[in-house]
Tab-separated table of C-alpha atoms in Angstrom:
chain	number	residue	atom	x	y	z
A	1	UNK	CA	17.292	28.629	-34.099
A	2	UNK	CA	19.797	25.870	-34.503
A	3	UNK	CA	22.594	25.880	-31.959
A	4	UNK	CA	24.720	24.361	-35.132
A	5	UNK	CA	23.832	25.153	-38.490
A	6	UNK	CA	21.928	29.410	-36.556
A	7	UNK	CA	19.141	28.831	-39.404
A	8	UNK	CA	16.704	26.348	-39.096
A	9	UNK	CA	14.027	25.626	-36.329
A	10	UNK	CA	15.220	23.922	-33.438
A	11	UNK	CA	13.474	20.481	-33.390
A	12	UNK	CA	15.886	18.815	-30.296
A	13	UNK	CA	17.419	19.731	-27.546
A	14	UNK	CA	20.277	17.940	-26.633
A	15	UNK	CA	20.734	16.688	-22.607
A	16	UNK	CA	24.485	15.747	-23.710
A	17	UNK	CA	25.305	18.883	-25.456
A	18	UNK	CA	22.743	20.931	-23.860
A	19	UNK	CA	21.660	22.962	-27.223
A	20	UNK	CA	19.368	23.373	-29.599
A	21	UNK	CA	19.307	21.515	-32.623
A	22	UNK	CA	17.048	21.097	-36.179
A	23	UNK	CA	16.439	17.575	-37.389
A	24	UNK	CA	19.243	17.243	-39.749
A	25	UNK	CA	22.198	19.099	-37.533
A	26	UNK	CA	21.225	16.541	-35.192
A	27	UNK	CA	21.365	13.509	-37.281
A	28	UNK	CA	24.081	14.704	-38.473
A	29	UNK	CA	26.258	14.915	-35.232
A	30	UNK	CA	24.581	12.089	-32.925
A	31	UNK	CA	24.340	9.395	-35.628
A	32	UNK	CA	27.924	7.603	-34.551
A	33	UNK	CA	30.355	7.062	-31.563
A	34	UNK	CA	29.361	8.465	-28.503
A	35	UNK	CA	27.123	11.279	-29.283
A	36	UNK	CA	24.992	8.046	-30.607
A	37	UNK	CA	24.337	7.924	-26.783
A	38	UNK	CA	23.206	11.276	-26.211
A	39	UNK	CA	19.390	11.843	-25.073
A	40	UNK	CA	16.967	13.938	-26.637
A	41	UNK	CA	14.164	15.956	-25.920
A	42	UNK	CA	11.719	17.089	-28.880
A	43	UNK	CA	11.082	20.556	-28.690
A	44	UNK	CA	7.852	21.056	-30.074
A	45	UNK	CA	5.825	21.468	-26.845
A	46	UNK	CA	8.251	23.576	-25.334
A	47	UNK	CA	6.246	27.580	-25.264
A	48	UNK	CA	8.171	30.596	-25.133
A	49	UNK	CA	6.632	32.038	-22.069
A	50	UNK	CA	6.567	35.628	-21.234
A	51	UNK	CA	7.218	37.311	-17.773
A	52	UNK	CA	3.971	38.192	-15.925
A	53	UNK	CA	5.333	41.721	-14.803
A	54	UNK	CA	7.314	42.671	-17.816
A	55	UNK	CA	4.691	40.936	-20.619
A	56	UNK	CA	7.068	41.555	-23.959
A	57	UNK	CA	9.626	40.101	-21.843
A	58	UNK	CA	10.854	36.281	-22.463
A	59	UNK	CA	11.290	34.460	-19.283
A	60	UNK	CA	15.456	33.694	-20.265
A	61	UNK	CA	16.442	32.969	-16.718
A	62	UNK	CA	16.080	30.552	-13.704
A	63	UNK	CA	16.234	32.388	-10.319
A	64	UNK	CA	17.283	29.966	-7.523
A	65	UNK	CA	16.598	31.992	-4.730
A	66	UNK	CA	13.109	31.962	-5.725
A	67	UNK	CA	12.840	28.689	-7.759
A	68	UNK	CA	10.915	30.742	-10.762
A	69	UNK	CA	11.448	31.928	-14.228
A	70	UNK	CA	12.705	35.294	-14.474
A	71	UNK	CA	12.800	37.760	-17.552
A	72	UNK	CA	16.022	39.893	-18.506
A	73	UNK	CA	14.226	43.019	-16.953
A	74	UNK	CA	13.673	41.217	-13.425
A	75	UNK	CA	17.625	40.073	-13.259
A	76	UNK	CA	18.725	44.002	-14.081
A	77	UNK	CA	16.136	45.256	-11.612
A	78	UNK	CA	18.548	43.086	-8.842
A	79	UNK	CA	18.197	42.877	-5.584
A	80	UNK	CA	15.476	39.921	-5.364
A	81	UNK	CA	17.004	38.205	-8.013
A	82	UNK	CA	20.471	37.750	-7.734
A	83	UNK	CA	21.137	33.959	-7.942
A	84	UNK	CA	19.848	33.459	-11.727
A	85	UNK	CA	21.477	31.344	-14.231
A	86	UNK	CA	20.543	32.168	-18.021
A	87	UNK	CA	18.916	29.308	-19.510
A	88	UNK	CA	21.024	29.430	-22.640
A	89	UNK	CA	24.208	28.733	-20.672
A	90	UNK	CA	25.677	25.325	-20.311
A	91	UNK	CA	24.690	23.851	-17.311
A	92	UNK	CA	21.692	25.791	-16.638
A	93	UNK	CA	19.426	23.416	-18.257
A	94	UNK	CA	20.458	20.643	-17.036
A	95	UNK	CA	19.908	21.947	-13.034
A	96	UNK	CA	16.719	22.829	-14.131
A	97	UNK	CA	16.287	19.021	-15.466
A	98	UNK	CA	18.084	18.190	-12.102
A	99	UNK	CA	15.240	20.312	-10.292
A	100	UNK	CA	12.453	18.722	-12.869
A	101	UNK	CA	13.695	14.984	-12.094
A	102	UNK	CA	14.034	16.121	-8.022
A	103	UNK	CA	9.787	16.687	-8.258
A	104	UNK	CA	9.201	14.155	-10.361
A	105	UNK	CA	11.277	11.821	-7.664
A	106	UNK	CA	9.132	13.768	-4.527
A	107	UNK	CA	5.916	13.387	-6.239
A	108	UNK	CA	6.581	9.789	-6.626
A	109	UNK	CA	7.463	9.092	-3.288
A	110	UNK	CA	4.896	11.166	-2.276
A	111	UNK	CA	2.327	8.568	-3.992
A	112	UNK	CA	4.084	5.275	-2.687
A	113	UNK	CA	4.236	6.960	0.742
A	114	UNK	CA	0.457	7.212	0.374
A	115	UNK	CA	0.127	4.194	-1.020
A	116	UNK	CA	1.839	2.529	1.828
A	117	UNK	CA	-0.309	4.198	4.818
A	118	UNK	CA	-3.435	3.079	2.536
A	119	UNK	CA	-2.103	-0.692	2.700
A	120	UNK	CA	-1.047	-0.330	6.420
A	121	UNK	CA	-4.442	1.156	7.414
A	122	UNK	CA	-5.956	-1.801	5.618
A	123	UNK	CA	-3.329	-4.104	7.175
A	124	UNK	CA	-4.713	-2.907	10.574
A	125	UNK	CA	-8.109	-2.754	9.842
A	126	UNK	CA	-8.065	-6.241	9.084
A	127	UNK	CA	-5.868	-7.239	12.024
A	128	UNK	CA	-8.281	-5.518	13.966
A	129	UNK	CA	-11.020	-7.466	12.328
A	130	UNK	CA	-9.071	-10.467	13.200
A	131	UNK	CA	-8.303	-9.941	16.261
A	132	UNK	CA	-12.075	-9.437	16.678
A	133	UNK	CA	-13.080	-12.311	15.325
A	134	UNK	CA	-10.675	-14.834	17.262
A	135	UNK	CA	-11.884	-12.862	20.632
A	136	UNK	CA	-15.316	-14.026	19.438
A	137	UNK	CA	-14.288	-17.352	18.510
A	138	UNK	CA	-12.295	-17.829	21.631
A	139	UNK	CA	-15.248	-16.539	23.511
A	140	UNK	CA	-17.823	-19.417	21.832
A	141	UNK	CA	-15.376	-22.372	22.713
A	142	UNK	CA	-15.370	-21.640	26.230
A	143	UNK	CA	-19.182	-21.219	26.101
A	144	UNK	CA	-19.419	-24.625	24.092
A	145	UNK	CA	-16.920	-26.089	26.331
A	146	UNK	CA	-18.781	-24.866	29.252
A	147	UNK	CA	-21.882	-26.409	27.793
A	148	UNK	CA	-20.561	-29.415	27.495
A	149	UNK	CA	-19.437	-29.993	30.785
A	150	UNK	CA	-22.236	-28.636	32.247
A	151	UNK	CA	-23.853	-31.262	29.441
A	152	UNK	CA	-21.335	-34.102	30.907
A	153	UNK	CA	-22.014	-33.513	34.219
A	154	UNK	CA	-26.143	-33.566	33.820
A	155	UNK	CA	-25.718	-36.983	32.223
A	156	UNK	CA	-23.639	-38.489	34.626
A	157	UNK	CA	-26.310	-37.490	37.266
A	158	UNK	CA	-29.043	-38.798	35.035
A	159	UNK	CA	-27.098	-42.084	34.361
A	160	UNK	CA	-26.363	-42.727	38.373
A	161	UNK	CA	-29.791	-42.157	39.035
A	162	UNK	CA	-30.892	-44.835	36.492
A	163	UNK	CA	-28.534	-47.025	37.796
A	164	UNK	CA	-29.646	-46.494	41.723
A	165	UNK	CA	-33.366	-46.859	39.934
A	166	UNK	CA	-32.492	-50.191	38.052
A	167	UNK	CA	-30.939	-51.429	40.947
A	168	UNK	CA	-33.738	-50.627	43.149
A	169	UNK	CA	-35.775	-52.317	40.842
A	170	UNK	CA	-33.561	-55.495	40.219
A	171	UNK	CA	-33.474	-55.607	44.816
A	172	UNK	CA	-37.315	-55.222	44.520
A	173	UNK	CA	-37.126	-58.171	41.952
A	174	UNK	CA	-34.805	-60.017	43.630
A	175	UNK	CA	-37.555	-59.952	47.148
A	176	UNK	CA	-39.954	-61.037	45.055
A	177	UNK	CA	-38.517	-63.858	43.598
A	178	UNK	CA	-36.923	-64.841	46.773
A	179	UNK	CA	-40.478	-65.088	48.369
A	180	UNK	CA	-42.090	-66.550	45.728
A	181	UNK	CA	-38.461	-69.488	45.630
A	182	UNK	CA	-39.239	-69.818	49.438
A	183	UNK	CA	-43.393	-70.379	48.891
A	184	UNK	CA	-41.967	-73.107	45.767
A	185	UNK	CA	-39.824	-74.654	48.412
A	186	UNK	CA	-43.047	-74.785	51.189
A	187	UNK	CA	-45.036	-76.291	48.901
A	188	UNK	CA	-42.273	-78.391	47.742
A	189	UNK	CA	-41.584	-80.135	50.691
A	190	UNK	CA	-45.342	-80.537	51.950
A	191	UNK	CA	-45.565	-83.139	48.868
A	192	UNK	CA	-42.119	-85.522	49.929
């Protein structure tokens, strides 16, 4: 029931005021000044839940020793239970919102924690892949470097031996022209 007005259905529960309240009592109390700022939580998915060991038993009480729901029955049995806080009393609710907000926080962390390994295993994959690659590429410019000294030196070879060739020639030309200058000049002179 309402924490205000003890007759209608709760509808909110307050953070703030930590209690129950129906739609109007609320309205009624939050609508100015600071309550204004107060947050809510709407009520209608929250389940009465019943312990598992006593079953007519509502679960009334957080246990912190064991971080569970406890019914009345379990807290009177005592001796496992005997940090428990009674969900109805002011503060109680909001630890267990503390404790709620604590997972939430873990569970996110949890994901960008898994998130980040993902991106660093894919950060080293591919600067594994890289390094890879420049080993390959490093690899074919001393090969095509190789080549073309090997290339260079082939052509200079080729190159001298033309020359020695042309000059051979040009001396072969030369001795033939220089006998056939000195039969000219025979002949030449036997007609002075």
């Amino acid at each position: 029931e309402c924490g205000r007005c003890q007759s209608d259905p709760p509808v909110y529960f307050c953070l703030k005021c930590e209690e129950n309240f129906c739609d109007k009592c609320y309205n009624d109390l939050h609508s100015k000044g600071r309550l204004a700022l107060h947050q809510k939580t709407h009520m209608s998915g929250w389940k009465k839940c019943f312990c598992s060991e006593h079953q007519e038993e509502l679960l009334e009480f957080f246990c912190k020793d064991h971080s569970g729901l406890v019914c009345c029955e379990c807290v009177a049995e005592g001796g496992t239970h005997e940090k428990c806080v009674h969900l109805g009393k002011k503060g109680s609710r909001e630890y267990l919102f503390g404790l709620a907000q604590q997972q939430s926080d873990l569970l996110k962390n949890y994901i960008d924690a898994i998130e980040n390994l993902t991106q660093q295993e894919s950060s080293v994959f591919f600067l594994k892949i890289y390094d890879e690659i420049k080993i390959q590429i490093d690899k074919t410019i001393s090969q095509m470097l190789e080549l073309v000294k090997k290339t260079q030196v082939e052509l200079t070879r080729q190159l001298e031996r033309t020359r020695e060739e042309s000059i051979a020639e040009l001396e072969k030309v030369r001795g033939t022209c220089s006998e056939l200058l000195a039969i000219a000049q025979k002949h030449s002179s036997g007609f002075d």
